[in-house]
Tab-separated table of N, CA and C in Angstrom:
chain	number	residue	atom	x	y	z
A	14	MET	N	-5.352	-8.230	27.110
A	14	MET	CA	-4.168	-7.745	26.426
A	14	MET	C	-4.534	-6.488	25.645
A	15	GLU	N	-3.722	-5.468	25.777
A	15	GLU	CA	-3.976	-4.214	25.090
A	15	GLU	C	-3.534	-4.274	23.642
A	16	ASN	N	-4.276	-3.605	22.792
A	16	ASN	CA	-3.922	-3.529	21.384
A	16	ASN	C	-2.879	-2.439	21.210
A	17	SER	N	-1.719	-2.779	20.621
A	17	SER	CA	-0.646	-1.800	20.464
A	17	SER	C	-0.643	-1.171	19.079
A	18	PHE	N	-1.650	-1.468	18.289
A	18	PHE	CA	-1.744	-0.908	16.934
A	18	PHE	C	-1.973	0.592	17.006
A	19	GLU	N	-1.193	1.335	16.235
A	19	GLU	CA	-1.364	2.780	16.176
A	19	GLU	C	-1.668	3.182	14.748
A	20	CYS	N	-2.532	4.143	14.602
A	20	CYS	CA	-2.890	4.653	13.296
A	20	CYS	C	-2.266	6.025	13.130
A	21	GLU	N	-1.630	6.256	11.996
A	21	GLU	CA	-1.060	7.579	11.766
A	21	GLU	C	-1.603	8.165	10.480
A	22	VAL	N	-1.722	9.467	10.463
A	22	VAL	CA	-2.153	10.163	9.260
A	22	VAL	C	-0.924	10.332	8.387
A	23	HIS	N	-1.030	9.938	7.129
A	23	HIS	CA	0.119	10.003	6.237
A	23	HIS	C	0.196	11.354	5.555
A	24	LYS	N	1.354	11.941	5.634
A	24	LYS	CA	1.588	13.233	5.012
A	24	LYS	C	2.119	13.029	3.608
A	25	GLU	N	1.879	14.009	2.737
A	25	GLU	CA	2.390	13.938	1.377
A	25	GLU	C	3.897	13.738	1.446
A	26	GLY	N	4.404	12.827	0.635
A	26	GLY	CA	5.831	12.526	0.636
A	26	GLY	C	6.207	11.427	1.607
A	27	SER	N	5.244	10.938	2.419
A	27	SER	CA	5.552	9.856	3.348
A	27	SER	C	5.722	8.554	2.570
A	28	LEU	N	6.318	7.567	3.214
A	28	LEU	CA	6.525	6.278	2.549
A	28	LEU	C	5.192	5.666	2.121
A	29	ALA	N	4.173	5.755	2.979
A	29	ALA	CA	2.868	5.181	2.642
A	29	ALA	C	2.254	5.869	1.430
A	30	VAL	N	2.335	7.177	1.381
A	30	VAL	CA	1.791	7.910	0.227
A	30	VAL	C	2.550	7.523	-1.042
A	31	ASN	N	3.878	7.404	-0.939
A	31	ASN	CA	4.662	7.005	-2.109
A	31	ASN	C	4.324	5.591	-2.561
A	32	ALA	N	4.128	4.672	-1.606
A	32	ALA	CA	3.761	3.297	-1.968
A	32	ALA	C	2.395	3.273	-2.642
A	33	LYS	N	1.455	4.036	-2.113
A	33	LYS	CA	0.103	4.111	-2.690
A	33	LYS	C	0.157	4.677	-4.106
A	34	ASP	N	0.846	5.797	-4.272
A	34	ASP	CA	0.953	6.415	-5.595
A	34	ASP	C	1.653	5.495	-6.597
A	35	ALA	N	2.686	4.783	-6.140
A	35	ALA	CA	3.405	3.863	-7.026
A	35	ALA	C	2.472	2.766	-7.529
A	36	LEU	N	1.682	2.190	-6.637
A	36	LEU	CA	0.748	1.141	-7.042
A	36	LEU	C	-0.329	1.677	-7.971
A	37	GLU	N	-0.943	2.788	-7.591
A	37	GLU	CA	-2.087	3.296	-8.342
A	37	GLU	C	-1.679	3.942	-9.672
A	38	ARG	N	-0.472	4.473	-9.757
A	38	ARG	CA	-0.035	5.139	-10.996
A	38	ARG	C	0.866	4.263	-11.859
A	39	VAL	N	1.955	3.786	-11.271
A	39	VAL	CA	2.949	3.045	-12.056
A	39	VAL	C	2.485	1.623	-12.340
A	40	CYS	N	2.101	0.890	-11.286
A	40	CYS	CA	1.740	-0.524	-11.458
A	40	CYS	C	0.467	-0.719	-12.270
A	41	SER	N	-0.380	0.275	-12.292
A	41	SER	CA	-1.593	0.196	-13.112
A	41	SER	C	-1.284	0.468	-14.580
A	42	GLY	N	-0.083	0.959	-14.854
A	42	GLY	CA	0.297	1.301	-16.222
A	42	GLY	C	-0.169	2.682	-16.642
A	43	LYS	N	-0.881	3.389	-15.772
A	43	LYS	CA	-1.421	4.706	-16.132
A	43	LYS	C	-0.338	5.766	-16.265
A	44	ASP	N	0.729	5.643	-15.476
A	44	ASP	CA	1.801	6.635	-15.503
A	44	ASP	C	3.144	5.943	-15.274
A	45	PHE	N	3.450	4.967	-16.135
A	45	PHE	CA	4.688	4.207	-15.948
A	45	PHE	C	5.912	5.112	-16.056
A	46	ASP	N	5.805	6.202	-16.787
A	46	ASP	CA	6.940	7.115	-16.956
A	46	ASP	C	7.392	7.746	-15.643
A	47	SER	N	6.556	7.698	-14.607
A	47	SER	CA	6.953	8.260	-13.314
A	47	SER	C	7.686	7.231	-12.442
A	48	PHE	N	8.103	6.123	-13.020
A	48	PHE	CA	8.796	5.041	-12.312
A	48	PHE	C	9.920	5.579	-11.417
A	49	ALA	N	10.797	6.413	-11.961
A	49	ALA	CA	11.971	6.902	-11.220
A	49	ALA	C	11.592	7.776	-10.025
A	50	ARG	N	10.393	8.297	-10.016
A	50	ARG	CA	9.939	9.120	-8.879
A	50	ARG	C	9.690	8.259	-7.639
A	51	TYR	N	9.361	6.979	-7.837
A	51	TYR	CA	8.985	6.099	-6.737
A	51	TYR	C	9.953	4.944	-6.498
A	52	TYR	N	10.635	4.485	-7.550
A	52	TYR	CA	11.432	3.261	-7.469
A	52	TYR	C	12.911	3.526	-7.701
A	53	SER	N	13.744	2.768	-6.986
A	53	SER	CA	15.191	2.799	-7.174
A	53	SER	C	15.540	2.106	-8.495
A	54	GLN	N	16.654	2.481	-9.082
A	54	GLN	CA	17.126	1.811	-10.305
A	54	GLN	C	17.470	0.345	-10.025
A	55	GLU	N	17.759	0.011	-8.766
A	55	GLU	CA	18.088	-1.367	-8.370
A	55	GLU	C	16.849	-2.139	-7.913
A	56	PHE	N	15.673	-1.628	-8.237
A	56	PHE	CA	14.404	-2.212	-7.800
A	56	PHE	C	14.302	-3.690	-8.156
A	57	VAL	N	13.816	-4.492	-7.179
A	57	VAL	CA	13.538	-5.919	-7.388
A	57	VAL	C	12.065	-6.147	-7.040
A	58	ASP	N	11.344	-6.779	-7.964
A	58	ASP	CA	9.908	-6.998	-7.826
A	58	ASP	C	9.629	-8.496	-7.764
A	59	HIS	N	9.102	-8.946	-6.633
A	59	HIS	CA	8.715	-10.349	-6.453
A	59	HIS	C	7.195	-10.396	-6.552
A	60	VAL	N	6.671	-11.022	-7.606
A	60	VAL	CA	5.222	-11.057	-7.826
A	60	VAL	C	4.787	-12.496	-8.085
A	61	ASN	N	3.941	-13.031	-7.200
A	61	ASN	CA	3.372	-14.367	-7.422
A	61	ASN	C	4.412	-15.363	-7.941
A	62	GLU	N	5.487	-15.539	-7.219
A	62	GLU	CA	6.537	-16.509	-7.550
A	62	GLU	C	7.430	-16.096	-8.727
A	63	MET	N	7.255	-14.898	-9.257
A	63	MET	CA	8.130	-14.404	-10.331
A	63	MET	C	8.999	-13.292	-9.765
A	64	LYS	N	10.143	-13.059	-10.422
A	64	LYS	CA	11.058	-12.022	-9.973
A	64	LYS	C	11.458	-11.163	-11.163
A	65	PHE	N	11.358	-9.846	-10.982
A	65	PHE	CA	11.707	-8.882	-12.028
A	65	PHE	C	12.694	-7.875	-11.440
A	66	GLN	N	13.647	-7.417	-12.274
A	66	GLN	CA	14.649	-6.483	-11.765
A	66	GLN	C	14.744	-5.229	-12.619
A	67	GLY	N	14.909	-4.096	-11.933
A	67	GLY	CA	15.128	-2.816	-12.596
A	67	GLY	C	13.924	-2.315	-13.377
A	68	LEU	N	14.164	-1.260	-14.136
A	68	LEU	CA	13.114	-0.637	-14.944
A	68	LEU	C	12.539	-1.616	-15.964
A	69	LYS	N	13.414	-2.358	-16.636
A	69	LYS	CA	12.960	-3.331	-17.642
A	69	LYS	C	12.072	-4.407	-17.016
A	70	GLY	N	12.482	-4.907	-15.869
A	70	GLY	CA	11.704	-5.928	-15.179
A	70	GLY	C	10.358	-5.402	-14.710
A	71	ALA	N	10.366	-4.174	-14.205
A	71	ALA	CA	9.108	-3.565	-13.758
A	71	ALA	C	8.155	-3.410	-14.936
A	72	ARG	N	8.680	-3.033	-16.076
A	72	ARG	CA	7.846	-2.888	-17.281
A	72	ARG	C	7.230	-4.234	-17.645
A	73	ARG	N	8.018	-5.312	-17.590
A	73	ARG	CA	7.494	-6.656	-17.887
A	73	ARG	C	6.398	-7.046	-16.900
A	74	SER	N	6.611	-6.737	-15.629
A	74	SER	CA	5.632	-7.056	-14.594
A	74	SER	C	4.312	-6.332	-14.851
A	75	VAL	N	4.383	-5.042	-15.125
A	75	VAL	CA	3.181	-4.247	-15.402
A	75	VAL	C	2.498	-4.749	-16.675
A	76	ASP	N	3.295	-5.075	-17.690
A	76	ASP	CA	2.738	-5.567	-18.959
A	76	ASP	C	1.933	-6.853	-18.783
A	77	LEU	N	2.349	-7.710	-17.846
A	77	LEU	CA	1.597	-8.947	-17.606
A	77	LEU	C	0.150	-8.638	-17.215
A	78	TYR	N	-0.034	-7.607	-16.403
A	78	TYR	CA	-1.386	-7.229	-15.972
A	78	TYR	C	-2.137	-6.468	-17.058
A	79	THR	N	-1.450	-5.549	-17.726
A	79	THR	CA	-2.149	-4.734	-18.725
A	79	THR	C	-2.519	-5.547	-19.962
A	80	LYS	N	-1.814	-6.650	-20.209
A	80	LYS	CA	-2.184	-7.519	-21.336
A	80	LYS	C	-3.400	-8.377	-21.011
A	81	VAL	N	-3.609	-8.653	-19.736
A	81	VAL	CA	-4.750	-9.467	-19.316
A	81	VAL	C	-5.986	-8.601	-19.100
A	82	LEU	N	-5.792	-7.433	-18.482
A	82	LEU	CA	-6.922	-6.586	-18.108
A	82	LEU	C	-6.869	-5.228	-18.798
A	83	SER	N	-7.892	-4.937	-19.593
A	83	SER	CA	-8.010	-3.585	-20.135
A	83	SER	C	-8.676	-2.719	-19.066
A	84	ASP	N	-8.562	-1.437	-19.187
A	84	ASP	CA	-9.119	-0.516	-18.189
A	84	ASP	C	-8.624	-0.848	-16.784
A	85	LEU	N	-7.364	-1.284	-16.702
A	85	LEU	CA	-6.771	-1.694	-15.424
A	85	LEU	C	-6.771	-0.545	-14.428
A	86	GLU	N	-7.232	-0.846	-13.229
A	86	GLU	CA	-7.203	0.135	-12.147
A	86	GLU	C	-6.775	-0.573	-10.870
A	87	ILE	N	-5.907	0.092	-10.111
A	87	ILE	CA	-5.484	-0.410	-8.809
A	87	ILE	C	-5.844	0.653	-7.786
A	88	VAL	N	-6.575	0.232	-6.755
A	88	VAL	CA	-6.984	1.156	-5.695
A	88	VAL	C	-6.498	0.593	-4.365
A	89	VAL	N	-5.660	1.358	-3.681
A	89	VAL	CA	-5.167	0.954	-2.372
A	89	VAL	C	-6.263	1.204	-1.341
A	90	ARG	N	-6.574	0.170	-0.551
A	90	ARG	CA	-7.658	0.242	0.432
A	90	ARG	C	-7.159	0.422	1.868
A	91	GLU	N	-5.941	-0.058	2.134
A	91	GLU	CA	-5.436	-0.008	3.507
A	91	GLU	C	-3.911	-0.123	3.472
A	92	GLN	N	-3.253	0.532	4.433
A	92	GLN	CA	-1.800	0.466	4.522
A	92	GLN	C	-1.340	0.424	5.971
A	93	LEU	N	-0.233	-0.261	6.184
A	93	LEU	CA	0.437	-0.293	7.479
A	93	LEU	C	1.911	-0.004	7.238
A	94	THR	N	2.494	0.834	8.087
A	94	THR	CA	3.902	1.191	7.957
A	94	THR	C	4.660	0.660	9.157
A	95	ASP	N	5.825	0.066	8.901
A	95	ASP	CA	6.695	-0.429	9.960
A	95	ASP	C	8.131	-0.142	9.551
A	96	GLY	N	8.703	0.918	10.102
A	96	GLY	CA	10.078	1.292	9.758
A	96	GLY	C	10.202	1.651	8.290
A	97	ASP	N	11.049	0.908	7.565
A	97	ASP	CA	11.284	1.189	6.144
A	97	ASP	C	10.376	0.373	5.221
A	98	ARG	N	9.335	-0.245	5.790
A	98	ARG	CA	8.428	-1.078	5.008
A	98	ARG	C	6.989	-0.559	5.095
A	99	VAL	N	6.284	-0.668	3.955
A	99	VAL	CA	4.870	-0.312	3.904
A	99	VAL	C	4.122	-1.501	3.301
A	100	THR	N	3.095	-1.962	3.993
A	100	THR	CA	2.234	-3.018	3.464
A	100	THR	C	0.965	-2.356	2.949
A	101	SER	N	0.635	-2.659	1.707
A	101	SER	CA	-0.557	-2.081	1.073
A	101	SER	C	-1.502	-3.194	0.647
A	102	ARG	N	-2.769	-3.071	1.062
A	102	ARG	CA	-3.824	-3.973	0.591
A	102	ARG	C	-4.583	-3.213	-0.479
A	103	PHE	N	-4.769	-3.853	-1.636
A	103	PHE	CA	-5.363	-3.146	-2.771
A	103	PHE	C	-6.329	-4.035	-3.536
A	104	VAL	N	-7.080	-3.397	-4.433
A	104	VAL	CA	-7.998	-4.097	-5.317
A	104	VAL	C	-7.588	-3.770	-6.753
A	105	VAL	N	-7.444	-4.812	-7.558
A	105	VAL	CA	-7.151	-4.675	-8.987
A	105	VAL	C	-8.447	-4.947	-9.731
A	106	SER	N	-8.811	-4.058	-10.650
A	106	SER	CA	-10.022	-4.300	-11.439
A	106	SER	C	-9.753	-3.947	-12.891
A	107	GLY	N	-10.551	-4.529	-13.753
A	107	GLY	CA	-10.431	-4.290	-15.184
A	107	GLY	C	-11.354	-5.220	-15.946
A	108	LYS	N	-11.153	-5.254	-17.257
A	108	LYS	CA	-11.966	-6.119	-18.112
A	108	LYS	C	-11.068	-7.055	-18.906
A	109	CYS	N	-11.565	-8.264	-19.100
A	109	CYS	CA	-10.850	-9.263	-19.882
A	109	CYS	C	-11.862	-9.934	-20.813
A	110	PHE	N	-11.659	-9.754	-22.105
A	110	PHE	CA	-12.591	-10.295	-23.103
A	110	PHE	C	-14.036	-9.913	-22.760
A	111	GLY	N	-14.218	-8.642	-22.349
A	111	GLY	CA	-15.545	-8.113	-22.067
A	111	GLY	C	-16.091	-8.406	-20.680
A	112	LYS	N	-15.396	-9.206	-19.896
A	112	LYS	CA	-15.861	-9.574	-18.551
A	112	LYS	C	-15.143	-8.723	-17.509
A	113	SER	N	-15.912	-8.044	-16.651
A	113	SER	CA	-15.330	-7.256	-15.562
A	113	SER	C	-14.865	-8.184	-14.450
A	114	VAL	N	-13.663	-7.933	-13.945
A	114	VAL	CA	-13.118	-8.712	-12.841
A	114	VAL	C	-12.542	-7.769	-11.793
A	115	SER	N	-12.484	-8.270	-10.574
A	115	SER	CA	-11.924	-7.510	-9.460
A	115	SER	C	-11.252	-8.508	-8.528
A	116	ILE	N	-9.971	-8.284	-8.229
A	116	ILE	CA	-9.240	-9.202	-7.355
A	116	ILE	C	-8.493	-8.412	-6.283
A	117	ASN	N	-8.221	-9.086	-5.189
A	117	ASN	CA	-7.482	-8.479	-4.082
A	117	ASN	C	-5.999	-8.779	-4.206
A	118	GLY	N	-5.204	-7.912	-3.614
A	118	GLY	CA	-3.768	-8.123	-3.598
A	118	GLY	C	-3.126	-7.418	-2.421
A	119	MET	N	-1.891	-7.810	-2.139
A	119	MET	CA	-1.105	-7.164	-1.086
A	119	MET	C	0.327	-7.023	-1.566
A	120	THR	N	0.939	-5.909	-1.185
A	120	THR	CA	2.340	-5.661	-1.500
A	120	THR	C	3.041	-5.144	-0.259
A	121	ILE	N	4.218	-5.698	0.007
A	121	ILE	CA	5.106	-5.149	1.025
A	121	ILE	C	6.230	-4.451	0.273
A	122	SER	N	6.345	-3.153	0.463
A	122	SER	CA	7.367	-2.349	-0.202
A	122	SER	C	8.444	-1.984	0.811
A	123	ARG	N	9.705	-2.211	0.413
A	123	ARG	CA	10.838	-1.816	1.268
A	123	ARG	C	11.486	-0.584	0.650
A	124	PHE	N	11.687	0.435	1.475
A	124	PHE	CA	12.228	1.711	1.020
A	124	PHE	C	13.675	1.895	1.461
A	125	GLN	N	14.413	2.622	0.628
A	125	GLN	CA	15.756	3.062	0.974
A	125	GLN	C	15.934	4.442	0.351
A	126	ASP	N	16.350	5.394	1.140
A	126	ASP	CA	16.531	6.774	0.671
A	126	ASP	C	15.269	7.317	-0.009
A	127	GLY	N	14.099	6.957	0.522
A	127	GLY	CA	12.837	7.487	0.016
A	127	GLY	C	12.291	6.798	-1.216
A	128	LEU	N	13.017	5.804	-1.758
A	128	LEU	CA	12.575	5.090	-2.963
A	128	LEU	C	12.331	3.617	-2.639
A	129	ILE	N	11.423	3.009	-3.392
A	129	ILE	CA	11.147	1.579	-3.217
A	129	ILE	C	12.281	0.791	-3.860
A	130	VAL	N	12.923	-0.069	-3.072
A	130	VAL	CA	14.010	-0.899	-3.592
A	130	VAL	C	13.571	-2.340	-3.809
A	131	GLU	N	12.461	-2.720	-3.142
A	131	GLU	CA	11.995	-4.096	-3.286
A	131	GLU	C	10.522	-4.179	-2.939
A	132	ASP	N	9.780	-4.947	-3.741
A	132	ASP	CA	8.372	-5.235	-3.496
A	132	ASP	C	8.177	-6.745	-3.439
A	133	TRP	N	7.324	-7.183	-2.522
A	133	TRP	CA	6.857	-8.571	-2.472
A	133	TRP	C	5.348	-8.496	-2.615
A	134	SER	N	4.817	-9.056	-3.691
A	134	SER	CA	3.383	-8.918	-3.968
A	134	SER	C	2.716	-10.258	-4.225
A	135	VAL	N	1.456	-10.328	-3.808
A	135	VAL	CA	0.608	-11.467	-4.147
A	135	VAL	C	-0.738	-10.918	-4.590
A	136	THR	N	-1.312	-11.556	-5.593
A	136	THR	CA	-2.661	-11.221	-6.035
A	136	THR	C	-3.464	-12.508	-6.140
A	137	ASP	N	-4.761	-12.370	-6.064
A	137	ASP	CA	-5.659	-13.521	-6.096
A	137	ASP	C	-5.907	-13.954	-7.546
A	138	THR	N	-4.887	-14.546	-8.142
A	138	THR	CA	-4.979	-14.979	-9.531
A	138	THR	C	-6.059	-16.040	-9.717
A	139	LEU	N	-6.165	-16.962	-8.772
A	139	LEU	CA	-7.195	-17.998	-8.865
A	139	LEU	C	-8.592	-17.358	-8.835
A	140	GLY	N	-8.773	-16.333	-8.003
A	140	GLY	CA	-10.044	-15.618	-7.961
A	140	GLY	C	-10.367	-14.976	-9.297
A	141	MET	N	-9.327	-14.442	-9.956
A	141	MET	CA	-9.540	-13.843	-11.273
A	141	MET	C	-9.976	-14.909	-12.279
A	142	LEU	N	-9.304	-16.066	-12.254
A	142	LEU	CA	-9.645	-17.135	-13.191
A	142	LEU	C	-11.070	-17.645	-12.953
A	143	ARG	N	-11.475	-17.719	-11.697
A	143	ARG	CA	-12.853	-18.122	-11.381
A	143	ARG	C	-13.861	-17.139	-11.962
A	144	GLN	N	-13.562	-15.848	-11.832
A	144	GLN	CA	-14.468	-14.829	-12.349
A	144	GLN	C	-14.528	-14.872	-13.877
A	145	LEU	N	-13.401	-15.190	-14.508
A	145	LEU	CA	-13.356	-15.223	-15.971
A	145	LEU	C	-14.059	-16.443	-16.543
A	146	GLY	N	-14.039	-17.543	-15.826
A	146	GLY	CA	-14.622	-18.786	-16.337
A	146	GLY	C	-13.607	-19.547	-17.174
A	147	VAL	N	-13.967	-20.743	-17.578
A	147	VAL	CA	-13.044	-21.659	-18.256
A	147	VAL	C	-12.542	-21.107	-19.586
A	148	TRP	N	-13.428	-20.648	-20.446
A	148	TRP	CA	-13.019	-20.236	-21.800
A	148	TRP	C	-12.165	-18.982	-21.797
A	149	ARG	N	-12.567	-17.984	-21.055
A	149	ARG	CA	-11.763	-16.755	-20.985
A	149	ARG	C	-10.403	-17.040	-20.347
A	150	SER	N	-10.388	-17.893	-19.313
A	150	SER	CA	-9.122	-18.249	-18.666
A	150	SER	C	-8.189	-18.956	-19.629
A	151	ALA	N	-8.734	-19.849	-20.454
A	151	ALA	CA	-7.919	-20.534	-21.464
A	151	ALA	C	-7.362	-19.531	-22.472
A	152	LEU	N	-8.170	-18.579	-22.899
A	152	LEU	CA	-7.701	-17.550	-23.821
A	152	LEU	C	-6.593	-16.705	-23.226
A	153	VAL	N	-6.728	-16.353	-21.920
A	153	VAL	CA	-5.685	-15.597	-21.229
A	153	VAL	C	-4.391	-16.402	-21.198
A	154	GLY	N	-4.495	-17.701	-20.881
A	154	GLY	CA	-3.325	-18.564	-20.868
A	154	GLY	C	-2.622	-18.632	-22.206
A	155	LEU	N	-3.379	-18.783	-23.261
A	155	LEU	CA	-2.796	-18.830	-24.605
A	155	LEU	C	-2.129	-17.511	-24.970
A	156	ARG	N	-2.770	-16.410	-24.649
A	156	ARG	CA	-2.203	-15.090	-24.956
A	156	ARG	C	-0.907	-14.876	-24.197
A	157	ASN	N	-0.864	-15.289	-22.937
A	157	ASN	CA	0.355	-15.106	-22.140
A	157	ASN	C	1.461	-16.045	-22.545
A	158	LEU	N	1.141	-17.221	-23.039
A	158	LEU	CA	2.164	-18.127	-23.566
A	158	LEU	C	2.910	-17.471	-24.734
A	159	LYS	N	2.175	-16.810	-25.581
A	159	LYS	CA	2.776	-16.105	-26.715
A	159	LYS	C	3.707	-15.000	-26.256
A	160	ALA	N	3.356	-14.344	-25.140
A	160	ALA	CA	4.148	-13.223	-24.632
A	160	ALA	C	5.481	-13.680	-24.036
A	161	LEU	N	5.528	-14.917	-23.555
A	161	LEU	CA	6.764	-15.432	-22.941
A	161	LEU	C	7.718	-15.811	-24.030
């Protein structure tokens, strides 16, 4: 059976480039002010069984990560494009109570009129908790309970 997978070079302004920039800039919290450049005002974010809507929801979603991990960085490692959807595989890294952690994640972004209207994301939260250990994980849980 022949492999029908095709690889394309992404040009600036392409959906894949926009999805990558959105993850690495906006979702990392480094440039949240550029939200409107990448996301629709009707944006819906599905993250690990949670759902966030619009600019306010996106801010809450990003805050969940930035409150857990200082020096948060997201690096996109691979992308696949299919019509109006881009799948991005990425690595999230940062520090939590002095411990460096790195976890994998994937996001499927759906575009409309050049903007992301919906994201479906999963991250390896259990992997992060394993790296943090019991005490740091308990501290993260307590801190996030206060935030809710």
